[in-house]
Tab-separated table of C-alpha atoms in Angstrom:
chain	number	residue	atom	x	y	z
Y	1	UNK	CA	110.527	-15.172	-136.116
Y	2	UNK	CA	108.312	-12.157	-135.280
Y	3	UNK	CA	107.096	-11.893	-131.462
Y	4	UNK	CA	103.851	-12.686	-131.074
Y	5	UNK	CA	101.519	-10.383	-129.683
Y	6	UNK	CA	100.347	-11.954	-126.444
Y	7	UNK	CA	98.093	-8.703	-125.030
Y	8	UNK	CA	94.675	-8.566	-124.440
Y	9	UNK	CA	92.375	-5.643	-125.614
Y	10	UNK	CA	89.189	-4.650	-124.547
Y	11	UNK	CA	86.749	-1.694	-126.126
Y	12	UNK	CA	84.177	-0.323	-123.164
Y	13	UNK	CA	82.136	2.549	-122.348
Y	14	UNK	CA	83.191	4.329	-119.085
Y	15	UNK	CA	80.458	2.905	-116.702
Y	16	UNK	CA	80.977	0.721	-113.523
Y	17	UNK	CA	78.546	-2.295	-114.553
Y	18	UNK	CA	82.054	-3.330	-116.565
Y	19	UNK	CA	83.945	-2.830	-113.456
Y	20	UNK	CA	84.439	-6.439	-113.360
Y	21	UNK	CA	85.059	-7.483	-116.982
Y	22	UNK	CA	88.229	-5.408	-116.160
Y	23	UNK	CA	89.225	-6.894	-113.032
Y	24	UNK	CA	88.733	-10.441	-114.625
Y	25	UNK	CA	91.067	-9.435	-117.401
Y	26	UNK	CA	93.565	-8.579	-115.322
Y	27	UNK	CA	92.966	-11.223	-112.691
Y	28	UNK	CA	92.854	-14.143	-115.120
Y	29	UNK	CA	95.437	-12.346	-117.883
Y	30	UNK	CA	98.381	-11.314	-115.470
Y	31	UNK	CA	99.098	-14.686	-113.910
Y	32	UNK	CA	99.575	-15.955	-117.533
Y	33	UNK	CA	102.447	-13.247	-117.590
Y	34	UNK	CA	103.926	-13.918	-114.343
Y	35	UNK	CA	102.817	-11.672	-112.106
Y	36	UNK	CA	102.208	-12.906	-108.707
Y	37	UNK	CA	98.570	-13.252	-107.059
Y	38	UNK	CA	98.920	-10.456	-104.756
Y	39	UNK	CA	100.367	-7.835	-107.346
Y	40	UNK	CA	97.507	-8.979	-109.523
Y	41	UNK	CA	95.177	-7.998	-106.965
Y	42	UNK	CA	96.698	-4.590	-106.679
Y	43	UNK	CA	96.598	-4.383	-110.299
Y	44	UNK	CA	93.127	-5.352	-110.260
Y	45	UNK	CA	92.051	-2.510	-107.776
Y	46	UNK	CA	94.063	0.233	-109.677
Y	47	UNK	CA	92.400	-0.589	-113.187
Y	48	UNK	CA	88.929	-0.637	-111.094
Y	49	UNK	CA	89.452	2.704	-109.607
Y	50	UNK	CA	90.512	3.825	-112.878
Y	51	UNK	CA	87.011	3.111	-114.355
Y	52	UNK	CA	85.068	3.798	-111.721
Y	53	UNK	CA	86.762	7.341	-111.636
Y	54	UNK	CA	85.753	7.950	-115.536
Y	55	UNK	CA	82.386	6.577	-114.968
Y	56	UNK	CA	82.232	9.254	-112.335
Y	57	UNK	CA	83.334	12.058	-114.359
Y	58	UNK	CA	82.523	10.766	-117.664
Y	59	UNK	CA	80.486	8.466	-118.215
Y	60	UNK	CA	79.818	6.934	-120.969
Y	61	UNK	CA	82.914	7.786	-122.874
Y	62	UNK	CA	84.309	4.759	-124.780
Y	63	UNK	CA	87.573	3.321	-122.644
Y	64	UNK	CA	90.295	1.427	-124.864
Y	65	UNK	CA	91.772	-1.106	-122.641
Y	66	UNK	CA	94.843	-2.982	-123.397
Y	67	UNK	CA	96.983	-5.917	-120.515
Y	68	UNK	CA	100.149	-6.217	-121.657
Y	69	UNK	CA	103.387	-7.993	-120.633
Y	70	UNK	CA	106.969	-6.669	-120.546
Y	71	UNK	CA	108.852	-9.907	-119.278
Y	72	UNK	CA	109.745	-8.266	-115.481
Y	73	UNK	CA	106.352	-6.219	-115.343
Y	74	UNK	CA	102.845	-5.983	-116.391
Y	75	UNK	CA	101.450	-3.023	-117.841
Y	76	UNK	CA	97.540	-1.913	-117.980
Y	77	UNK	CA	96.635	0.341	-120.608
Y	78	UNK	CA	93.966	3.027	-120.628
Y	79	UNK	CA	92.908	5.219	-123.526
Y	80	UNK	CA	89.915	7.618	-123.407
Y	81	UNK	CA	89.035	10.992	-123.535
Y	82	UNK	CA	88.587	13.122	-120.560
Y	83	UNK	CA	90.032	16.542	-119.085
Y	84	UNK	CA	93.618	16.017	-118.265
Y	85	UNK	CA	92.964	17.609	-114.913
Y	86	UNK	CA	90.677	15.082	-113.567
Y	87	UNK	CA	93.726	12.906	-113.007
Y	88	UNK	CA	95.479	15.550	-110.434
Y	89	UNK	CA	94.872	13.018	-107.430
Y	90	UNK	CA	97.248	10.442	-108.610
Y	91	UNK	CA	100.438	12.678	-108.038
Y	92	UNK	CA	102.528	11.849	-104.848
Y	93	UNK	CA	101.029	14.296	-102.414
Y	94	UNK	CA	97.934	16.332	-102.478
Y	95	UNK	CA	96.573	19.504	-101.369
Y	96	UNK	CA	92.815	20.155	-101.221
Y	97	UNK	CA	89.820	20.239	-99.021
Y	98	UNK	CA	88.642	16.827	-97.175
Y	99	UNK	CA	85.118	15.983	-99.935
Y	100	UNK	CA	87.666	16.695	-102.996
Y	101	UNK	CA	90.158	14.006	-101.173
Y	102	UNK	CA	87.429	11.622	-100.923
Y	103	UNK	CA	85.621	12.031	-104.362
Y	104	UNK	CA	89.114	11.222	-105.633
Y	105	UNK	CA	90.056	8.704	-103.385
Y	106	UNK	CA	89.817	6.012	-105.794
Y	107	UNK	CA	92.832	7.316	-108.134
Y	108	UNK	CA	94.974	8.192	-104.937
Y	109	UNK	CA	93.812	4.273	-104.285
Y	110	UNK	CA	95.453	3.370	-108.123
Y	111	UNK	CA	98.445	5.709	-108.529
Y	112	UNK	CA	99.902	4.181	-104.653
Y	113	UNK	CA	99.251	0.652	-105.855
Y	114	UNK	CA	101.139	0.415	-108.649
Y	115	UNK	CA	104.933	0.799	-109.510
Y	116	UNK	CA	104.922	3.189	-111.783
Y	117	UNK	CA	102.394	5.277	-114.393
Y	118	UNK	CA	102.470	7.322	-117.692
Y	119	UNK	CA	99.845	9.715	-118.774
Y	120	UNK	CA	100.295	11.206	-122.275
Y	121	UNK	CA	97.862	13.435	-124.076
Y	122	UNK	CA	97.403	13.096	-127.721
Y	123	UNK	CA	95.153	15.362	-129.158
Y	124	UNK	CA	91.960	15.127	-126.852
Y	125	UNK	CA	93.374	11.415	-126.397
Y	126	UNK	CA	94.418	10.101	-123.028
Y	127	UNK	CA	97.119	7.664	-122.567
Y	128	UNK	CA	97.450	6.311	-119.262
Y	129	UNK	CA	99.472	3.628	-118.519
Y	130	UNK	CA	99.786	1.712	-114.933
Y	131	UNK	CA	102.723	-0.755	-114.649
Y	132	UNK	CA	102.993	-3.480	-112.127
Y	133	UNK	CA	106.748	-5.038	-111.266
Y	134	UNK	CA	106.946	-8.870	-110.657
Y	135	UNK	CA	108.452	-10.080	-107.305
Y	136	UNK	CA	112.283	-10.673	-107.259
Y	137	UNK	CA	114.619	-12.363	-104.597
Y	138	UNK	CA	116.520	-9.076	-103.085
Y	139	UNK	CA	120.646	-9.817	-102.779
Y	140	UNK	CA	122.243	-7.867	-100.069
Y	141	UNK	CA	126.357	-8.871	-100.862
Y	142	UNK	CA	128.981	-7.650	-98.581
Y	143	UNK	CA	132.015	-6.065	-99.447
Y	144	UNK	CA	134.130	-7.428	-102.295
Y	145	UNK	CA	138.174	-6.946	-102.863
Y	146	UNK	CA	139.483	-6.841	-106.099
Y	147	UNK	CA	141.139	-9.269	-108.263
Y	148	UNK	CA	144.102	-9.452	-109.894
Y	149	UNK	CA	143.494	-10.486	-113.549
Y	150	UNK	CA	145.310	-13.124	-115.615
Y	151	UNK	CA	146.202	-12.757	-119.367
Y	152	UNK	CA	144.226	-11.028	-121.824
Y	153	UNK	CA	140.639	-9.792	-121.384
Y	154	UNK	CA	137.475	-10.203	-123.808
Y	155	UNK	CA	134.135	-8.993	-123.912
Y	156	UNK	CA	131.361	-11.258	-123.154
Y	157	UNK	CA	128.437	-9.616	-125.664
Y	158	UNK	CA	125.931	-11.592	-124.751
Y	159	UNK	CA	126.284	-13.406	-121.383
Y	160	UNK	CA	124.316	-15.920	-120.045
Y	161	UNK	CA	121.715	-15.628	-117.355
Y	162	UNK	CA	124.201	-16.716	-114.517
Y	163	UNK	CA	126.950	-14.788	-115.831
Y	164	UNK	CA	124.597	-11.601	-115.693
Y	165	UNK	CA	123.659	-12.057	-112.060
Y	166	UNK	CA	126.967	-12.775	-110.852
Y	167	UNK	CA	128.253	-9.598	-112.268
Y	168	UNK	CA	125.381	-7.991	-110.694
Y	169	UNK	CA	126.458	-9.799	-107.378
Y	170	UNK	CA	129.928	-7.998	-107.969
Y	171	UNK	CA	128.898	-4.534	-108.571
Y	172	UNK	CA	127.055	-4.474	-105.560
Y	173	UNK	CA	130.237	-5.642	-103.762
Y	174	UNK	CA	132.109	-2.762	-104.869
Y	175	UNK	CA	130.397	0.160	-105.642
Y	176	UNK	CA	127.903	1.966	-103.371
Y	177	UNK	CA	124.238	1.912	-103.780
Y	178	UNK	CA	123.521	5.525	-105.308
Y	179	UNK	CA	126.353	4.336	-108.001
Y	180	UNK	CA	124.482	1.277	-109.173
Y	181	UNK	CA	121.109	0.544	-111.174
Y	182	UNK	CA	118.572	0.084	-108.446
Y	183	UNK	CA	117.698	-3.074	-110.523
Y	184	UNK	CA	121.060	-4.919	-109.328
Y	185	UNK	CA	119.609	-5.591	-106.110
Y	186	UNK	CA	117.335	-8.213	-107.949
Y	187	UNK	CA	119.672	-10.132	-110.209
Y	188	UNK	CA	117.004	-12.371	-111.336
Y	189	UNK	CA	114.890	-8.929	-112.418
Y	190	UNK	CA	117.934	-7.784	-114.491
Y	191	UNK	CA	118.048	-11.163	-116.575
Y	192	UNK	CA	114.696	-10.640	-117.429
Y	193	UNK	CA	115.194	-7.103	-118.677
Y	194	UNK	CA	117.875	-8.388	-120.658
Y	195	UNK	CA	115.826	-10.965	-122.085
Y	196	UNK	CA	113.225	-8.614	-123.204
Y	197	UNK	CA	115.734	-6.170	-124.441
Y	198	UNK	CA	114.787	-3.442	-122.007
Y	199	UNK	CA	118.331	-3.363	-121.071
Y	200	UNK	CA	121.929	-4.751	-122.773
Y	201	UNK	CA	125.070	-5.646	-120.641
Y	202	UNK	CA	128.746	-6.553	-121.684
Y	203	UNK	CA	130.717	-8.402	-119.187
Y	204	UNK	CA	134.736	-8.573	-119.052
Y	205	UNK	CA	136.637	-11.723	-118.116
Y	206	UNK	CA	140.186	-12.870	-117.868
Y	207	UNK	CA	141.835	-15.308	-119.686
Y	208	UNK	CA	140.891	-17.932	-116.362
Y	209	UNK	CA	136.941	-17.487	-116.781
Y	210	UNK	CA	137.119	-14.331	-113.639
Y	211	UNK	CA	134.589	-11.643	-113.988
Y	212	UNK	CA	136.464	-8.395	-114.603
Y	213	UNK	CA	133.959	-5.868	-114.806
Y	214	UNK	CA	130.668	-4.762	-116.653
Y	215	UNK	CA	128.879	-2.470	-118.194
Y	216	UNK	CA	125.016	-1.616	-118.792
Y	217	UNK	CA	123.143	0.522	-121.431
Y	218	UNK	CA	119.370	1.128	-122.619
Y	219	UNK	CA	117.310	3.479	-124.923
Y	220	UNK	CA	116.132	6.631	-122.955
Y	221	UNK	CA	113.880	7.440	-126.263
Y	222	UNK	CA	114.179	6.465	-130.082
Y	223	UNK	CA	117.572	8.643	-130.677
Y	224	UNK	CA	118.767	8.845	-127.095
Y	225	UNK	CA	120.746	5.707	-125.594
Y	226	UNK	CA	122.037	6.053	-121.590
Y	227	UNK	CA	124.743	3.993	-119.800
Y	228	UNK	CA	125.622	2.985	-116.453
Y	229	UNK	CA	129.461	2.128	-115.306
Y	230	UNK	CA	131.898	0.872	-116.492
Y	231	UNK	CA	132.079	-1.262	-113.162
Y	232	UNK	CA	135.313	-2.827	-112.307
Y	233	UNK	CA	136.543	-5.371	-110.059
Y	234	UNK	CA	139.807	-5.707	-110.637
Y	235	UNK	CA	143.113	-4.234	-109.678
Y	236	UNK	CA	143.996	-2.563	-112.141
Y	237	UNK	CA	141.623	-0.593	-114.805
Y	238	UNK	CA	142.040	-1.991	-118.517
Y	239	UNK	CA	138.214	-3.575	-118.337
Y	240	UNK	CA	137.490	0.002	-118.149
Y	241	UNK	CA	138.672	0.842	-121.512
Y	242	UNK	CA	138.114	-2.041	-123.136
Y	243	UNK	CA	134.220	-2.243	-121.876
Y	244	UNK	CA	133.808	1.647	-122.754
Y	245	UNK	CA	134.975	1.058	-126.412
Y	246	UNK	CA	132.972	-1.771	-126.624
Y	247	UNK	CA	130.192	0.294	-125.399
Y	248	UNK	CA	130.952	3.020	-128.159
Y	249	UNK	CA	131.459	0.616	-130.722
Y	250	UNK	CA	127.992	-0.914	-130.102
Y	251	UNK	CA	125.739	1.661	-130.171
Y	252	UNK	CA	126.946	3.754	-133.223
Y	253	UNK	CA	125.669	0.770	-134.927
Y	254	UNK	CA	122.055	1.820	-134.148
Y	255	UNK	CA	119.959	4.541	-134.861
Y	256	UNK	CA	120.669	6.645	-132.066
Y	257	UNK	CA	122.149	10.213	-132.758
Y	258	UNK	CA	123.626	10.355	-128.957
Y	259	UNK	CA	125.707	8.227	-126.207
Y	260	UNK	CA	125.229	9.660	-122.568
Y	261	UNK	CA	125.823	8.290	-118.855
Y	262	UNK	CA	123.598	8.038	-116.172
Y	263	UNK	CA	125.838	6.366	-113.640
Y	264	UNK	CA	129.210	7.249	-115.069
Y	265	UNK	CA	132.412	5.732	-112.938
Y	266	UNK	CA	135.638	7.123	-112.349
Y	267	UNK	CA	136.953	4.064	-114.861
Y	268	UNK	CA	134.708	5.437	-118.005
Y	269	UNK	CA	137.661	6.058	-120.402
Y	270	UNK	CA	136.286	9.840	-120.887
Y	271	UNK	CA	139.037	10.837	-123.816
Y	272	UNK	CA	135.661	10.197	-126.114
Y	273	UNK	CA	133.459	12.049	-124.322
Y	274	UNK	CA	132.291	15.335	-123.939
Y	275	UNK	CA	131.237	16.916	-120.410
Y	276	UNK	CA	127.679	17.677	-119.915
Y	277	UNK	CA	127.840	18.965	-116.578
Y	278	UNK	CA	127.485	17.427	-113.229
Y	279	UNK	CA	124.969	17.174	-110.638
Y	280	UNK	CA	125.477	17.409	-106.767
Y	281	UNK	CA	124.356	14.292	-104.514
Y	282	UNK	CA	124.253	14.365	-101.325
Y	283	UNK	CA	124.883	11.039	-99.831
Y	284	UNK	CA	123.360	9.819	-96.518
Y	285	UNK	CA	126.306	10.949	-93.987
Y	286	UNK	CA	125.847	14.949	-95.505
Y	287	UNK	CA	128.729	14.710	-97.731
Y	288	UNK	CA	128.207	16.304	-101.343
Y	289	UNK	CA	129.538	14.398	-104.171
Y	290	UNK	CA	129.802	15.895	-107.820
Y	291	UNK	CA	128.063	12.911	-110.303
Y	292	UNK	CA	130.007	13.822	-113.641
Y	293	UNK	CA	127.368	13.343	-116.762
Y	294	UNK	CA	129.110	12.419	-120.347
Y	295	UNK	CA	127.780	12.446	-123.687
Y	296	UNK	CA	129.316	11.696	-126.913
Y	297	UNK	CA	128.014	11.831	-130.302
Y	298	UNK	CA	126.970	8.785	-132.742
Y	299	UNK	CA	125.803	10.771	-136.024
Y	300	UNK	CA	126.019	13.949	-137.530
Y	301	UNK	CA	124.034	16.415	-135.693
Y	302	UNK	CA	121.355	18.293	-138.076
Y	303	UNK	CA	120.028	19.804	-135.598
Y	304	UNK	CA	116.538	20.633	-134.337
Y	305	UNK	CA	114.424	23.632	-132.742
Y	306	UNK	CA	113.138	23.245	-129.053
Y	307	UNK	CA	110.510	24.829	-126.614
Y	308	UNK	CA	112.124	27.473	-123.898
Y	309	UNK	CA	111.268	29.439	-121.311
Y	310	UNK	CA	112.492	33.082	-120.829
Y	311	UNK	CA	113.592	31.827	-117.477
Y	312	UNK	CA	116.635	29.547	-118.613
Y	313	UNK	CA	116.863	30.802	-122.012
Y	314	UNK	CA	120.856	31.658	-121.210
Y	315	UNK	CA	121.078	28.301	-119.970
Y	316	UNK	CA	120.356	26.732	-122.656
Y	317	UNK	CA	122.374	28.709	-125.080
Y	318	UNK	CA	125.237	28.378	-122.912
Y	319	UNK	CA	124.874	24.623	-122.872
Y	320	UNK	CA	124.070	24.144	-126.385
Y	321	UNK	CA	127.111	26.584	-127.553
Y	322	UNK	CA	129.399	24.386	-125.200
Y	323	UNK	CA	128.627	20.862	-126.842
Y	324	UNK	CA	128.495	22.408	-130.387
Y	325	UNK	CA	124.601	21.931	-131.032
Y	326	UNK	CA	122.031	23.682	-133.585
Y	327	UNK	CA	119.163	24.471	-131.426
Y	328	UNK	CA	116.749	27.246	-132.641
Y	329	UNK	CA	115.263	28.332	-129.111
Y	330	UNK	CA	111.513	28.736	-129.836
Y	331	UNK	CA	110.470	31.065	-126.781
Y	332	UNK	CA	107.306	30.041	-124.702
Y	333	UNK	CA	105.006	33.154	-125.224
Y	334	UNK	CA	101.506	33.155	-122.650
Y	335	UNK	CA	98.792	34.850	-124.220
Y	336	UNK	CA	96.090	34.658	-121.418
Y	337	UNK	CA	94.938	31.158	-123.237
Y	338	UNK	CA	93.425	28.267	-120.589
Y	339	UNK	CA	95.458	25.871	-118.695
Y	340	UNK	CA	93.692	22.620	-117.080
Y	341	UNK	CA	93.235	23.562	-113.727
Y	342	UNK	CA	95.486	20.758	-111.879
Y	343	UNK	CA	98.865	19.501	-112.668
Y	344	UNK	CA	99.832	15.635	-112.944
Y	345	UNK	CA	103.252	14.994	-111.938
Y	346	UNK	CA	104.530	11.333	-112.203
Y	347	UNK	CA	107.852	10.433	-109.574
Y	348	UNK	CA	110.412	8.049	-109.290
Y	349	UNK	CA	111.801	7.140	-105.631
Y	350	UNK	CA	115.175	5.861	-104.928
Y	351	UNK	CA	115.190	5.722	-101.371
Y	352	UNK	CA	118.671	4.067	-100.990
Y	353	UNK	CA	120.119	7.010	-102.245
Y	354	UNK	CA	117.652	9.706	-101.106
Y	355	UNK	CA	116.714	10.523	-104.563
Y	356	UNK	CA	113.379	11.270	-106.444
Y	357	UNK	CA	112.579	12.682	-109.721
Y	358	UNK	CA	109.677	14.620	-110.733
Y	359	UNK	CA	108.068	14.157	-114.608
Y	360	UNK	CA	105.503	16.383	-115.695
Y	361	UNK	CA	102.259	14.761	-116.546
Y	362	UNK	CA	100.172	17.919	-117.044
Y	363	UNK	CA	100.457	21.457	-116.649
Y	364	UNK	CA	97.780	23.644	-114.899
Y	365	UNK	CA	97.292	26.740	-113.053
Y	366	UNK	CA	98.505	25.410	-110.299
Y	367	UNK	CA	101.989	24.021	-111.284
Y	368	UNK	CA	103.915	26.124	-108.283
Y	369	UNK	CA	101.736	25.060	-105.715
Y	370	UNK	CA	101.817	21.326	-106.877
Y	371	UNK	CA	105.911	21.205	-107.084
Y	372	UNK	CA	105.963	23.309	-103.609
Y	373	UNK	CA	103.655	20.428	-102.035
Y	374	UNK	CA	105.881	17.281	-103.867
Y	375	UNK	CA	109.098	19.018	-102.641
Y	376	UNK	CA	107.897	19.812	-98.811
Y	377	UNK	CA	106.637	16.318	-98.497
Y	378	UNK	CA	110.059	14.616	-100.373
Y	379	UNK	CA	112.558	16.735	-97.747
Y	380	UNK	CA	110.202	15.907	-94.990
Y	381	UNK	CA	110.506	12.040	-96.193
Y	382	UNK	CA	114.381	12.299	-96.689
Y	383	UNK	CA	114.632	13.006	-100.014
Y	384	UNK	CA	117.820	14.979	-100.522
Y	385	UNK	CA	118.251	14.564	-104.135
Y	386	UNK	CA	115.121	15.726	-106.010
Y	387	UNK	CA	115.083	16.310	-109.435
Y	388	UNK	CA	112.849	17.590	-112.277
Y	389	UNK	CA	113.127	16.662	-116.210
Y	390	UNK	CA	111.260	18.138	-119.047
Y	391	UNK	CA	111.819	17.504	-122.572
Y	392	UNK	CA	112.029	20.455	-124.703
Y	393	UNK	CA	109.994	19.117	-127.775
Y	394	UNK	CA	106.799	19.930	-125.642
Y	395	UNK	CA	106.010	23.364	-125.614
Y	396	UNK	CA	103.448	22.852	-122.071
Y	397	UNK	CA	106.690	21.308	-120.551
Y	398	UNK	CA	108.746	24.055	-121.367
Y	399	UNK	CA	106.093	26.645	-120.004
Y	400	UNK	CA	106.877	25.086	-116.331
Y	401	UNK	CA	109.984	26.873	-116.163
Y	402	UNK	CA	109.159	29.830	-113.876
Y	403	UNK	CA	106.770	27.528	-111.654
Y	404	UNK	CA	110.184	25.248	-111.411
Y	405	UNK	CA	112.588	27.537	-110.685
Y	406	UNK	CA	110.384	29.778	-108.153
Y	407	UNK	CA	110.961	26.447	-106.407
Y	408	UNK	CA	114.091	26.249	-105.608
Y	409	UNK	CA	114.918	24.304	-108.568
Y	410	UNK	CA	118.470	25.039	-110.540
Y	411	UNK	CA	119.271	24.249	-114.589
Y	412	UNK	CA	121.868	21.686	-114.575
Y	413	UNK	CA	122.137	19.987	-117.935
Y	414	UNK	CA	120.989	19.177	-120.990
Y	415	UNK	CA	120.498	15.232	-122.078
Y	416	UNK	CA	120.701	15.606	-126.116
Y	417	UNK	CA	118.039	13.131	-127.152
Y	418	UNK	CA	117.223	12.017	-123.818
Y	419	UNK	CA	113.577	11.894	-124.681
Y	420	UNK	CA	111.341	12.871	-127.740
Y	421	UNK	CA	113.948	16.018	-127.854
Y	422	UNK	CA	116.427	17.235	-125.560
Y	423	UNK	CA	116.199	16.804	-121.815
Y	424	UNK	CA	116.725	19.342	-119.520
Y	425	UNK	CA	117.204	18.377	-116.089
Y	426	UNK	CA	116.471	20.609	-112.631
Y	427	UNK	CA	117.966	20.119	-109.538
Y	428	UNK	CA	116.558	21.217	-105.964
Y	429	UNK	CA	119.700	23.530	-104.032
């Protein structure tokens, strides 16, 4: 049976008398899709800032709202047309002069009270996207020993609710917290990403019913598909194998042209793998570890032109020559055309593991400025581990190279597929 569409739409100019059409939307419409009373409040005054901001600088423009549910979250939609620029006060840290921080106060309101946003242009479209996680018990599990397994092992495909959080439960017990999802630390949160197929796990047991490992994958775009573990928990390492071939053996079933880790262990069975690279973190006692990245292929590759800058050009043809992939470099070439005048950059925090990644939301003149200011405040906040991804099929994205790279930042690898084309991702030295 198809899924029925549960969201609710609205069509509205961009003016504040509908201020609170919006917020009754969201406060009547989000409690029907779980979301607690206080995150629909916060919800509520980030979709309220959001108009009141367009009314501000455009009003009157038509505003096509959508409230939408996604199991463990709720997501506000926002579609309208505006200058891309207008949006710069919802990155993580701003510079500018005291009136420009409070005429935009309202979207540095929005952007801190949500969990997450997307802004997309399409054509002189505007996609915006808010997204607001429901509350989940937090498990803090000590440390674990391993087990020694008894007779044969299978693969669980598609284990039940209390079978998922137990294994969660275990990986926590073993492995430290920059190795794991950040999602394992609320069991009940990973069920429900299961359940809405945001996410897919395969559990191990022995022949007595004893968890003996797991292992986690999910879609990074529509030909792209990224893995975390395997995770083991037992003496010896054959769930390792077994849950990595299941893992292989899963996904070239689907569309996607390419396999690659985001949390790799040292029990992946790597013999079908190629080496991407690695990338250096620096855990919280000053050590550097080397995080290996794997990728293997699913399908033929045909392969596919992408956007580059002169400034990691080599890079890239180094990288692509190494994993055997057509790319036709098509170099980014300024010719004194306009940029928006502000960038947008979206971030994701890990602050268990010191970590924070940058995504560009929208290029403008001032791209160097706005990564220097992210960066300065990230060290300053412990940050260690900061990292910037662009995908290659957008030729704005590519232009940031110089502006990236004049910040410190370092070419590390290249995600075939890890977005709308190849990803390539920056690290911070």
């Amino acid at each position: 049976m198809k899924d029925i569409d549960q969201s609710v739409s609205l069509s509205l100019p961009a003016d504040i008398a509908w201020v609170p059409l919006v917020q009754s939307v969201i406060e009547n419409g989000a409690p029907v899709f779980g979301l607690e009373h206080n995150k629909t409040m916060m919800l509520a005054v980030a979709a309220e800032e959001i108009v009141v901001h367009l009314a501000r600088i455009s009003k009157g423009t038509r505003i096509c709202f959508r409230l939408e549910p996604g199991g463990w979250h709720v997501r506000c939609e926002f579609s309208f047309k505006a200058n891309p620029s207008d949006l710069w006060a919802m990155n993580l840290v701003t510079q500018t002069d005291v009136r420009e921080e409070i005429d935009n106060l309202g979207l540095l309101v929005a952007s801190r009270a949500v969990d997450g946003f997307t802004l997309g242009l399409e054509g002189e479209t505007l996609h915006l996207t808010l997204r607001k996680d429901r509350d989940y018990p937090v498990v803090t599990p000590g440390t674990m020993d391993p087990i020694n397994t008894r007779g044969e092992l299978t693969i669980v495909r598609d284990p039940e609710p209390e079978l998922i959080k137990a294994a969660c439960v275990k990986t926590l017990g073993f492995y430290a917290p920059d190795a794991v999802p950040q999602s394992f630390i609320t069991p009940g949160k990973v069920v429900d990403m299961v359940r809405q197929k945001d996410l897919e796990i395969a559990v191990a047991m022995d022949q007595t019913g004893a968890l003996a490992g797991m292992i986690c994958w999910q879609a990074a775009s529509e030909q792209g598909i990224r893995f975390s573990g395997p995770y083991v928990f037992t003496t010896d390492d054959r769930a390792g194998e077994l849950l990595t071939n299941h893992l292989i053996n899963t996904v070239a079933r689907t569309r996607a042209m390419g396999l690659f880790s985001e949390l790799a262990t040292p029990s992946l069975s790597t013999k079908n793998f190629e080496s991407l690279g690695h990338l250096n973190r620096i855990q919280k006692d000053g050590r550097t570890i080397e995080q290996g990245v794997w990728y293997r292929h699913l399908k033929e590759d045909m392969g596919a032109s992408v956007w580059a800058h002169r400034a990691y050009a080599d890079f890239l043809e180094t990288a692509y020559d190494q994993q055997v992939l057509m790319r036709d470099l098509k170099i980014i070439e300024g010719q004194g055309e306009r940029l928006p005048e502000r960038s947008v950059f979206s971030v994701q925090l890990r602050a268990d593991a010191g970590e924070a990644t940058l995504f560009p939301m929208v290029t403008g003149e001032d791209a160097a400025q706005c990564i220097a200011h992210q960066v300065e405040m990230l060290l300053r906040e412990n940050f260690s581990n900061i990292f910037i991804r662009i995908d290659l099929a957008h030729g704005w994205q590519a232009a940031m190279g110089q502006a990236i790279m004049d910040n410190g930042f370092t070419p590390k690898l290249v995600l075939p597929y890890g977005g709308k084309s190849d990803i390539l991702v920056f690290q911070h030295a």
